[in-house]
Amino acid sequence: MKYTKASFAINADSETNREILIAYLSELDFESFDEVDDEVHAFSPIGKVTSREIENCLESVPFKASFKLEEMPDINWNEEWEKNYFEPLLLDKKVLIRAPFHTEYPEATYEIVIDPNMAFGTGNHETTSLMMNHLSGINLEGQAVLDMGCGTGILGIYASMLGAKDVTAIDIDSWSFEATIENSRLNKVSNLQAFIGDAQLLSEKKFDIVLANIQKNIILQDIEKYVSVLNEDGLLVVSGFYKNDLEDIIGKAAELVLHKVDIKEQNDWIAVSFQK
């Protein structure tokens, strides 16, 4: 799948304004964000986000911002990440996330190898880190796990390492589907099945744990479907949104008689777990 990159310049540029901009842009169909020098970059499959949608979004932010769109070349993302972004990452002093090309890295209880590409989820983003932290505190032995918006497959792979009986990973993006299969192979995870699609794929199979690190609007749209495939007393863990969106998420969960279990926060990003 080819991608469009939207580059944003903010006036006046600040960390707070960048966070506000990304929060507003997350309501659109952008799949990932990056901050480079004096710009914020947002990535989406070609045709998923229009200039008009972006213009409407920027009218709502409390500062001035301009943007330009460009089609991304079909490049070697493994090489790009190696040169520019992805360093070995140690989470909670026990989970190491690295790429196949890394030769120096610390020892850890769990080691996850991610072959990075355009798919979202190398552990560097706060939401992935928060979801990993939630998983570390859950007894996954013998559990059936669903990972919605699986990205690179990192959460499902970690769930398998923690003892999950089987993992179903779903993403709308072919990059993510292929990355999840490849990363499962790299980590010798044999009980993970990946599918291309969205919540419409969910039907008969039930799960003990449902993970959804996506976006606020997708979570609110699909949370009822997640709950419908969640076993009684099962856990739903969601992230991909800011602290100021938490009230909306909790309100929707309450409508579905979900009970809040735990909230984790990092740099105003939130991951929250609910029990059915």
PDB file of C-alpha atoms in Angstrom:
ATOM      1  CA  MET A   1       0.000   0.000   0.000  1.00  0.00           C
ATOM      2  CA  LYS A   2       1.283   3.459  -0.897  1.00  0.00           C
ATOM      3  CA  TYR A   3       1.121   6.313   1.603  1.00  0.00           C
ATOM      4  CA  THR A   4       0.629  10.067   1.649  1.00  0.00           C
ATOM      5  CA  LYS A   5       2.693  12.197   4.011  1.00  0.00           C
ATOM      6  CA  ALA A   6       1.158  15.399   5.353  1.00  0.00           C
ATOM      7  CA  SER A   7       3.783  17.835   6.685  1.00  0.00           C
ATOM      8  CA  PHE A   8       2.573  20.462   9.162  1.00  0.00           C
ATOM      9  CA  ALA A   9       4.255  23.694  10.221  1.00  0.00           C
ATOM     10  CA  ILE A  10       2.881  25.271  13.410  1.00  0.00           C
ATOM     11  CA  ASN A  11       2.862  28.939  14.393  1.00  0.00           C
ATOM     12  CA  ALA A  12       3.971  29.145  17.139  1.00  0.00           C
ATOM     13  CA  ASP A  13       5.740  25.798  17.333  1.00  0.00           C
ATOM     14  CA  SER A  14       5.823  24.177  20.791  1.00  0.00           C
ATOM     15  CA  GLU A  15       5.537  20.710  22.308  1.00  0.00           C
ATOM     16  CA  THR A  16       2.077  21.545  23.648  1.00  0.00           C
ATOM     17  CA  ASN A  17       0.835  22.769  20.264  1.00  0.00           C
ATOM     18  CA  ARG A  18       2.247  19.682  18.580  1.00  0.00           C
ATOM     19  CA  GLU A  19       0.348  17.454  20.992  1.00  0.00           C
ATOM     20  CA  ILE A  20      -2.847  19.429  20.377  1.00  0.00           C
ATOM     21  CA  LEU A  21      -2.383  19.174  16.601  1.00  0.00           C
ATOM     22  CA  ILE A  22      -1.797  15.410  16.712  1.00  0.00           C
ATOM     23  CA  ALA A  23      -4.853  14.981  18.946  1.00  0.00           C
ATOM     24  CA  TYR A  24      -7.049  16.764  16.381  1.00  0.00           C
ATOM     25  CA  LEU A  25      -5.465  14.945  13.425  1.00  0.00           C
ATOM     26  CA  SER A  26      -6.080  11.611  15.162  1.00  0.00           C
ATOM     27  CA  GLU A  27      -9.768  12.122  14.419  1.00  0.00           C
ATOM     28  CA  LEU A  28      -8.921  11.662  10.725  1.00  0.00           C
ATOM     29  CA  ASP A  29      -7.716   8.452   9.065  1.00  0.00           C
ATOM     30  CA  PHE A  30      -4.028   9.007   9.725  1.00  0.00           C
ATOM     31  CA  GLU A  31      -2.258   5.814  10.794  1.00  0.00           C
ATOM     32  CA  SER A  32       0.903   7.222  12.377  1.00  0.00           C
ATOM     33  CA  PHE A  33       2.659  10.440  13.297  1.00  0.00           C
ATOM     34  CA  ASP A  34       6.236  11.622  13.534  1.00  0.00           C
ATOM     35  CA  GLU A  35       8.000  14.803  14.637  1.00  0.00           C
ATOM     36  CA  VAL A  36      11.021  15.827  12.574  1.00  0.00           C
ATOM     37  CA  ASP A  37      12.900  19.079  13.132  1.00  0.00           C
ATOM     38  CA  ASP A  38      10.315  21.873  12.985  1.00  0.00           C
ATOM     39  CA  GLU A  39       7.475  19.821  11.452  1.00  0.00           C
ATOM     40  CA  VAL A  40       4.864  17.254  12.400  1.00  0.00           C
ATOM     41  CA  HIS A  41       4.371  14.483   9.840  1.00  0.00           C
ATOM     42  CA  ALA A  42       1.209  12.402   9.513  1.00  0.00           C
ATOM     43  CA  PHE A  43       0.902   9.302   7.321  1.00  0.00           C
ATOM     44  CA  SER A  44      -2.176   7.804   5.691  1.00  0.00           C
ATOM     45  CA  PRO A  45      -2.922   5.427   2.823  1.00  0.00           C
ATOM     46  CA  ILE A  46      -3.358   7.360  -0.410  1.00  0.00           C
ATOM     47  CA  GLY A  47      -6.914   8.667  -0.727  1.00  0.00           C
ATOM     48  CA  LYS A  48      -7.899   8.111   2.917  1.00  0.00           C
ATOM     49  CA  VAL A  49      -7.466  11.748   4.021  1.00  0.00           C
ATOM     50  CA  THR A  50      -8.327  14.693   1.775  1.00  0.00           C
ATOM     51  CA  SER A  51      -6.974  18.237   1.764  1.00  0.00           C
ATOM     52  CA  ARG A  52     -10.433  19.535   2.633  1.00  0.00           C
ATOM     53  CA  GLU A  53     -10.650  17.289   5.705  1.00  0.00           C
ATOM     54  CA  ILE A  54      -7.278  18.588   6.877  1.00  0.00           C
ATOM     55  CA  GLU A  55      -8.296  22.191   6.259  1.00  0.00           C
ATOM     56  CA  ASN A  56     -11.467  21.687   8.298  1.00  0.00           C
ATOM     57  CA  CYS A  57      -9.433  20.123  11.081  1.00  0.00           C
ATOM     58  CA  LEU A  58      -6.949  23.008  11.169  1.00  0.00           C
ATOM     59  CA  GLU A  59      -9.795  25.501  11.497  1.00  0.00           C
ATOM     60  CA  SER A  60     -10.505  23.996  14.928  1.00  0.00           C
ATOM     61  CA  VAL A  61      -7.016  24.180  16.444  1.00  0.00           C
ATOM     62  CA  PRO A  62      -6.228  27.237  18.643  1.00  0.00           C
ATOM     63  CA  PHE A  63      -3.224  28.338  16.559  1.00  0.00           C
ATOM     64  CA  LYS A  64      -2.191  28.728  12.950  1.00  0.00           C
ATOM     65  CA  ALA A  65      -0.827  25.771  11.022  1.00  0.00           C
ATOM     66  CA  SER A  66      -0.048  25.118   7.362  1.00  0.00           C
ATOM     67  CA  PHE A  67       0.438  21.808   5.567  1.00  0.00           C
ATOM     68  CA  LYS A  68       1.599  20.184   2.358  1.00  0.00           C
ATOM     69  CA  LEU A  69       0.882  16.727   0.974  1.00  0.00           C
ATOM     70  CA  GLU A  70       3.236  14.408  -0.873  1.00  0.00           C
ATOM     71  CA  GLU A  71       3.065  10.826  -2.044  1.00  0.00           C
ATOM     72  CA  MET A  72       5.615   8.632  -0.329  1.00  0.00           C
ATOM     73  CA  PRO A  73       7.945   6.617  -2.583  1.00  0.00           C
ATOM     74  CA  ASP A  74       7.900   2.853  -2.203  1.00  0.00           C
ATOM     75  CA  ILE A  75      11.179   2.710  -0.276  1.00  0.00           C
ATOM     76  CA  ASN A  76      13.035   0.265   1.925  1.00  0.00           C
ATOM     77  CA  TRP A  77      11.540   1.094   5.328  1.00  0.00           C
ATOM     78  CA  ASN A  78      13.899  -1.309   7.093  1.00  0.00           C
ATOM     79  CA  GLU A  79      16.827   0.777   5.827  1.00  0.00           C
ATOM     80  CA  GLU A  80      15.097   4.074   6.670  1.00  0.00           C
ATOM     81  CA  TRP A  81      14.405   3.039  10.246  1.00  0.00           C
ATOM     82  CA  GLU A  82      17.947   1.745  10.661  1.00  0.00           C
ATOM     83  CA  LYS A  83      19.394   5.076   9.496  1.00  0.00           C
ATOM     84  CA  ASN A  84      17.047   7.469  11.237  1.00  0.00           C
ATOM     85  CA  TYR A  85      14.813   6.189  13.986  1.00  0.00           C
ATOM     86  CA  PHE A  86      14.776   2.733  15.504  1.00  0.00           C
ATOM     87  CA  GLU A  87      17.164   2.071  18.396  1.00  0.00           C
ATOM     88  CA  PRO A  88      16.963  -0.925  20.767  1.00  0.00           C
ATOM     89  CA  LEU A  89      14.331  -0.142  23.392  1.00  0.00           C
ATOM     90  CA  LEU A  90      14.088  -1.600  26.908  1.00  0.00           C
ATOM     91  CA  LEU A  91      10.612  -1.329  28.467  1.00  0.00           C
ATOM     92  CA  ASP A  92       9.951  -1.817  32.193  1.00  0.00           C
ATOM     93  CA  LYS A  93      13.505  -3.166  32.509  1.00  0.00           C
ATOM     94  CA  LYS A  94      12.361  -6.548  31.189  1.00  0.00           C
ATOM     95  CA  VAL A  95      11.121  -6.281  27.573  1.00  0.00           C
ATOM     96  CA  LEU A  96      13.705  -5.573  24.886  1.00  0.00           C
ATOM     97  CA  ILE A  97      12.466  -4.470  21.467  1.00  0.00           C
ATOM     98  CA  ARG A  98      15.044  -4.486  18.695  1.00  0.00           C
ATOM     99  CA  ALA A  99      15.422  -4.894  14.953  1.00  0.00           C
ATOM    100  CA  PRO A 100      17.234  -7.740  13.177  1.00  0.00           C
ATOM    101  CA  PHE A 101      20.027  -5.346  12.195  1.00  0.00           C
ATOM    102  CA  HIS A 102      20.895  -4.391  15.791  1.00  0.00           C
ATOM    103  CA  THR A 103      24.127  -5.931  17.033  1.00  0.00           C
ATOM    104  CA  GLU A 104      24.464  -4.278  20.454  1.00  0.00           C
ATOM    105  CA  TYR A 105      21.624  -4.327  22.982  1.00  0.00           C
ATOM    106  CA  PRO A 106      21.021  -5.086  26.676  1.00  0.00           C
ATOM    107  CA  GLU A 107      19.806  -8.433  27.999  1.00  0.00           C
ATOM    108  CA  ALA A 108      16.172  -8.719  29.055  1.00  0.00           C
ATOM    109  CA  THR A 109      13.641 -11.285  30.244  1.00  0.00           C
ATOM    110  CA  TYR A 110      11.730 -10.975  26.957  1.00  0.00           C
ATOM    111  CA  GLU A 111      13.210 -10.057  23.600  1.00  0.00           C
ATOM    112  CA  ILE A 112      10.982  -9.051  20.698  1.00  0.00           C
ATOM    113  CA  VAL A 113      12.502  -8.658  17.241  1.00  0.00           C
ATOM    114  CA  ILE A 114      10.632  -6.230  14.989  1.00  0.00           C
ATOM    115  CA  ASP A 115      11.462  -5.874  11.304  1.00  0.00           C
ATOM    116  CA  PRO A 116      10.378  -2.232  10.954  1.00  0.00           C
ATOM    117  CA  ASN A 117       8.422  -0.933   8.001  1.00  0.00           C
ATOM    118  CA  MET A 118       5.624   1.578   7.507  1.00  0.00           C
ATOM    119  CA  ALA A 119       3.485  -0.324  10.005  1.00  0.00           C
ATOM    120  CA  PHE A 120       2.944   1.421  13.311  1.00  0.00           C
ATOM    121  CA  GLY A 121       4.302  -0.154  16.492  1.00  0.00           C
ATOM    122  CA  THR A 122       8.007  -0.445  17.277  1.00  0.00           C
ATOM    123  CA  GLY A 123       7.454   0.323  20.948  1.00  0.00           C
ATOM    124  CA  ASN A 124       8.842   3.843  20.663  1.00  0.00           C
ATOM    125  CA  HIS A 125       5.441   5.492  20.786  1.00  0.00           C
ATOM    126  CA  GLU A 126       3.873   6.083  24.199  1.00  0.00           C
ATOM    127  CA  THR A 127       0.687   4.185  23.375  1.00  0.00           C
ATOM    128  CA  THR A 128       2.565   1.002  22.435  1.00  0.00           C
ATOM    129  CA  SER A 129       4.664   1.288  25.581  1.00  0.00           C
ATOM    130  CA  LEU A 130       1.536   1.788  27.718  1.00  0.00           C
ATOM    131  CA  MET A 131      -0.178  -1.226  26.171  1.00  0.00           C
ATOM    132  CA  MET A 132       2.919  -3.351  26.769  1.00  0.00           C
ATOM    133  CA  ASN A 133       2.894  -2.195  30.385  1.00  0.00           C
ATOM    134  CA  HIS A 134      -0.744  -3.270  30.757  1.00  0.00           C
ATOM    135  CA  LEU A 135       0.061  -6.683  29.292  1.00  0.00           C
ATOM    136  CA  SER A 136       2.926  -7.143  31.753  1.00  0.00           C
ATOM    137  CA  GLY A 137       0.416  -6.920  34.610  1.00  0.00           C
ATOM    138  CA  ILE A 138      -2.152  -9.354  33.193  1.00  0.00           C
ATOM    139  CA  ASN A 139      -2.181 -13.126  33.706  1.00  0.00           C
ATOM    140  CA  LEU A 140      -2.245 -14.252  30.065  1.00  0.00           C
ATOM    141  CA  GLU A 141      -1.615 -17.951  30.666  1.00  0.00           C
ATOM    142  CA  GLY A 142      -4.046 -19.924  28.504  1.00  0.00           C
ATOM    143  CA  GLN A 143      -5.970 -16.821  27.391  1.00  0.00           C
ATOM    144  CA  ALA A 144      -7.424 -16.121  23.944  1.00  0.00           C
ATOM    145  CA  VAL A 145      -6.277 -12.665  22.812  1.00  0.00           C
ATOM    146  CA  LEU A 146      -7.554 -10.310  20.103  1.00  0.00           C
ATOM    147  CA  ASP A 147      -5.293  -7.485  18.886  1.00  0.00           C
ATOM    148  CA  MET A 148      -7.262  -4.925  16.864  1.00  0.00           C
ATOM    149  CA  GLY A 149      -5.142  -2.552  14.774  1.00  0.00           C
ATOM    150  CA  CYS A 150      -2.148  -4.828  15.256  1.00  0.00           C
ATOM    151  CA  GLY A 151       0.448  -2.717  13.396  1.00  0.00           C
ATOM    152  CA  THR A 152       3.696  -4.675  13.503  1.00  0.00           C
ATOM    153  CA  GLY A 153       2.103  -7.387  15.655  1.00  0.00           C
ATOM    154  CA  ILE A 154       4.185  -6.408  18.678  1.00  0.00           C
ATOM    155  CA  LEU A 155       1.357  -6.625  21.233  1.00  0.00           C
ATOM    156  CA  GLY A 156       0.134  -9.993  20.010  1.00  0.00           C
ATOM    157  CA  ILE A 157       3.685 -11.345  19.948  1.00  0.00           C
ATOM    158  CA  TYR A 158       4.270 -10.176  23.525  1.00  0.00           C
ATOM    159  CA  ALA A 159       0.936 -11.677  24.611  1.00  0.00           C
ATOM    160  CA  SER A 160       2.020 -15.023  23.133  1.00  0.00           C
ATOM    161  CA  MET A 161       5.346 -14.841  24.974  1.00  0.00           C
ATOM    162  CA  LEU A 162       3.429 -14.197  28.203  1.00  0.00           C
ATOM    163  CA  GLY A 163       1.502 -17.438  27.770  1.00  0.00           C
ATOM    164  CA  ALA A 164      -1.555 -16.621  25.646  1.00  0.00           C
ATOM    165  CA  LYS A 165      -3.226 -19.723  24.233  1.00  0.00           C
ATOM    166  CA  ASP A 166      -3.828 -18.114  20.848  1.00  0.00           C
ATOM    167  CA  VAL A 167      -3.739 -14.634  19.341  1.00  0.00           C
ATOM    168  CA  THR A 168      -5.879 -13.132  16.579  1.00  0.00           C
ATOM    169  CA  ALA A 169      -4.376  -9.999  15.015  1.00  0.00           C
ATOM    170  CA  ILE A 170      -6.407  -7.745  12.717  1.00  0.00           C
ATOM    171  CA  ASP A 171      -5.495  -4.600  10.776  1.00  0.00           C
ATOM    172  CA  ILE A 172      -6.967  -2.798   7.789  1.00  0.00           C
ATOM    173  CA  ASP A 173      -3.512  -2.252   6.283  1.00  0.00           C
ATOM    174  CA  SER A 174      -1.674  -4.780   4.117  1.00  0.00           C
ATOM    175  CA  TRP A 175       1.680  -3.452   5.427  1.00  0.00           C
ATOM    176  CA  SER A 176       0.587  -4.375   8.942  1.00  0.00           C
ATOM    177  CA  PHE A 177      -0.737  -7.783   7.897  1.00  0.00           C
ATOM    178  CA  GLU A 178       2.550  -8.679   6.216  1.00  0.00           C
ATOM    179  CA  ALA A 179       4.632  -7.182   9.045  1.00  0.00           C
ATOM    180  CA  THR A 180       2.716  -9.160  11.673  1.00  0.00           C
ATOM    181  CA  ILE A 181       3.269 -12.434   9.823  1.00  0.00           C
ATOM    182  CA  GLU A 182       6.972 -11.706   9.333  1.00  0.00           C
ATOM    183  CA  ASN A 183       7.527 -10.574  12.913  1.00  0.00           C
ATOM    184  CA  SER A 184       5.704 -13.623  14.261  1.00  0.00           C
ATOM    185  CA  ARG A 185       8.105 -15.768  12.254  1.00  0.00           C
ATOM    186  CA  LEU A 186      11.129 -13.822  13.510  1.00  0.00           C
ATOM    187  CA  ASN A 187      10.024 -14.367  17.107  1.00  0.00           C
ATOM    188  CA  LYS A 188       9.075 -18.028  16.589  1.00  0.00           C
ATOM    189  CA  VAL A 189       5.467 -17.325  17.553  1.00  0.00           C
ATOM    190  CA  SER A 190       3.285 -20.019  16.010  1.00  0.00           C
ATOM    191  CA  ASN A 191      -0.069 -19.389  17.710  1.00  0.00           C
ATOM    192  CA  LEU A 192      -0.832 -16.001  16.101  1.00  0.00           C
ATOM    193  CA  GLN A 193      -3.165 -15.635  13.114  1.00  0.00           C
ATOM    194  CA  ALA A 194      -3.266 -12.348  11.192  1.00  0.00           C
ATOM    195  CA  PHE A 195      -6.141 -11.015   9.073  1.00  0.00           C
ATOM    196  CA  ILE A 196      -6.761  -7.934   6.895  1.00  0.00           C
ATOM    197  CA  GLY A 197      -9.937  -6.098   7.838  1.00  0.00           C
ATOM    198  CA  ASP A 198     -11.712  -4.276  10.644  1.00  0.00           C
ATOM    199  CA  ALA A 199     -14.246  -5.029  13.385  1.00  0.00           C
ATOM    200  CA  GLN A 200     -16.639  -6.437  10.765  1.00  0.00           C
ATOM    201  CA  LEU A 201     -14.473  -9.571  10.771  1.00  0.00           C
ATOM    202  CA  LEU A 202     -15.493 -10.320  14.361  1.00  0.00           C
ATOM    203  CA  SER A 203     -18.295 -12.867  14.633  1.00  0.00           C
ATOM    204  CA  GLU A 204     -18.424 -16.169  16.511  1.00  0.00           C
ATOM    205  CA  LYS A 205     -15.049 -16.494  18.235  1.00  0.00           C
ATOM    206  CA  LYS A 206     -14.799 -15.237  21.821  1.00  0.00           C
ATOM    207  CA  PHE A 207     -11.764 -13.752  23.546  1.00  0.00           C
ATOM    208  CA  ASP A 208     -10.530 -13.340  27.116  1.00  0.00           C
ATOM    209  CA  ILE A 209      -8.463 -10.243  26.302  1.00  0.00           C
ATOM    210  CA  VAL A 210      -9.194  -7.631  23.620  1.00  0.00           C
ATOM    211  CA  LEU A 211      -6.484  -5.073  22.787  1.00  0.00           C
ATOM    212  CA  ALA A 212      -7.212  -1.977  20.689  1.00  0.00           C
ATOM    213  CA  ASN A 213      -4.417   0.563  20.263  1.00  0.00           C
ATOM    214  CA  ILE A 214      -6.042   2.560  17.480  1.00  0.00           C
ATOM    215  CA  GLN A 215      -7.679   6.003  17.607  1.00  0.00           C
ATOM    216  CA  LYS A 216     -10.408   7.524  19.727  1.00  0.00           C
ATOM    217  CA  ASN A 217     -12.975   7.684  16.911  1.00  0.00           C
ATOM    218  CA  ILE A 218     -12.378   4.059  15.869  1.00  0.00           C
ATOM    219  CA  ILE A 219     -12.586   2.870  19.478  1.00  0.00           C
ATOM    220  CA  LEU A 220     -15.885   4.689  20.048  1.00  0.00           C
ATOM    221  CA  GLN A 221     -17.212   3.342  16.755  1.00  0.00           C
ATOM    222  CA  ASP A 222     -16.223  -0.294  17.337  1.00  0.00           C
ATOM    223  CA  ILE A 223     -16.143  -0.766  21.116  1.00  0.00           C
ATOM    224  CA  GLU A 224     -19.594  -2.381  21.138  1.00  0.00           C
ATOM    225  CA  LYS A 225     -18.311  -4.988  18.695  1.00  0.00           C
ATOM    226  CA  TYR A 226     -15.239  -5.598  20.873  1.00  0.00           C
ATOM    227  CA  VAL A 227     -17.473  -6.168  23.892  1.00  0.00           C
ATOM    228  CA  SER A 228     -19.700  -8.573  21.935  1.00  0.00           C
ATOM    229  CA  VAL A 229     -16.766 -10.975  21.420  1.00  0.00           C
ATOM    230  CA  LEU A 230     -15.358 -10.550  24.941  1.00  0.00           C
ATOM    231  CA  ASN A 231     -15.932 -13.385  27.411  1.00  0.00           C
ATOM    232  CA  GLU A 232     -17.607 -12.630  30.721  1.00  0.00           C
ATOM    233  CA  ASP A 233     -15.031 -11.161  33.143  1.00  0.00           C
ATOM    234  CA  GLY A 234     -12.739 -10.584  30.154  1.00  0.00           C
ATOM    235  CA  LEU A 235     -10.524  -7.517  29.809  1.00  0.00           C
ATOM    236  CA  LEU A 236     -10.649  -4.783  27.163  1.00  0.00           C
ATOM    237  CA  VAL A 237      -7.504  -2.623  26.966  1.00  0.00           C
ATOM    238  CA  VAL A 238      -7.614   0.464  24.738  1.00  0.00           C
ATOM    239  CA  SER A 239      -5.169   3.233  23.840  1.00  0.00           C
ATOM    240  CA  GLY A 240      -4.338   5.630  21.016  1.00  0.00           C
ATOM    241  CA  PHE A 241      -5.857   8.768  22.532  1.00  0.00           C
ATOM    242  CA  TYR A 242      -4.971  11.695  24.774  1.00  0.00           C
ATOM    243  CA  LYS A 243      -5.873  12.346  28.401  1.00  0.00           C
ATOM    244  CA  ASN A 244      -8.543  14.871  27.423  1.00  0.00           C
ATOM    245  CA  ASP A 245     -10.362  12.129  25.463  1.00  0.00           C
ATOM    246  CA  LEU A 246     -10.509   9.737  28.432  1.00  0.00           C
ATOM    247  CA  GLU A 247     -13.897  10.971  29.642  1.00  0.00           C
ATOM    248  CA  ASP A 248     -15.513  10.099  26.301  1.00  0.00           C
ATOM    249  CA  ILE A 249     -13.997   6.618  26.339  1.00  0.00           C
ATOM    250  CA  ILE A 250     -15.041   5.944  29.941  1.00  0.00           C
ATOM    251  CA  GLY A 251     -18.545   7.261  29.240  1.00  0.00           C
ATOM    252  CA  LYS A 252     -19.006   4.920  26.285  1.00  0.00           C
ATOM    253  CA  ALA A 253     -17.613   1.995  28.282  1.00  0.00           C
ATOM    254  CA  ALA A 254     -20.075   2.716  31.090  1.00  0.00           C
ATOM    255  CA  GLU A 255     -22.976   2.536  28.615  1.00  0.00           C
ATOM    256  CA  LEU A 256     -21.822  -1.004  27.828  1.00  0.00           C
ATOM    257  CA  VAL A 257     -21.575  -1.904  31.543  1.00  0.00           C
ATOM    258  CA  LEU A 258     -17.794  -2.154  31.500  1.00  0.00           C
ATOM    259  CA  HIS A 259     -15.958  -1.574  34.766  1.00  0.00           C
ATOM    260  CA  LYS A 260     -12.776   0.505  34.746  1.00  0.00           C
ATOM    261  CA  VAL A 261      -9.803  -1.468  36.094  1.00  0.00           C
ATOM    262  CA  ASP A 262      -6.626   0.537  35.513  1.00  0.00           C
ATOM    263  CA  ILE A 263      -5.427   3.710  33.805  1.00  0.00           C
ATOM    264  CA  LYS A 264      -1.845   4.302  32.691  1.00  0.00           C
ATOM    265  CA  GLU A 265      -0.529   7.630  31.420  1.00  0.00           C
ATOM    266  CA  GLN A 266       2.628   8.773  29.646  1.00  0.00           C
ATOM    267  CA  ASN A 267       3.142  12.271  28.228  1.00  0.00           C
ATOM    268  CA  ASP A 268      -0.658  12.817  28.217  1.00  0.00           C
ATOM    269  CA  TRP A 269      -1.249   9.624  26.219  1.00  0.00           C
ATOM    270  CA  ILE A 270      -3.588   7.147  27.932  1.00  0.00           C
ATOM    271  CA  ALA A 271      -4.178   3.387  28.036  1.00  0.00           C
ATOM    272  CA  VAL A 272      -7.120   2.138  30.070  1.00  0.00           C
ATOM    273  CA  SER A 273      -8.396  -1.350  30.868  1.00  0.00           C
ATOM    274  CA  PHE A 274     -12.009  -2.366  31.478  1.00  0.00           C
ATOM    275  CA  GLN A 275     -13.575  -5.603  32.700  1.00  0.00           C
ATOM    276  CA  LYS A 276     -16.807  -7.003  31.320  1.00  0.00           C
TER     277      LYS A 276
END
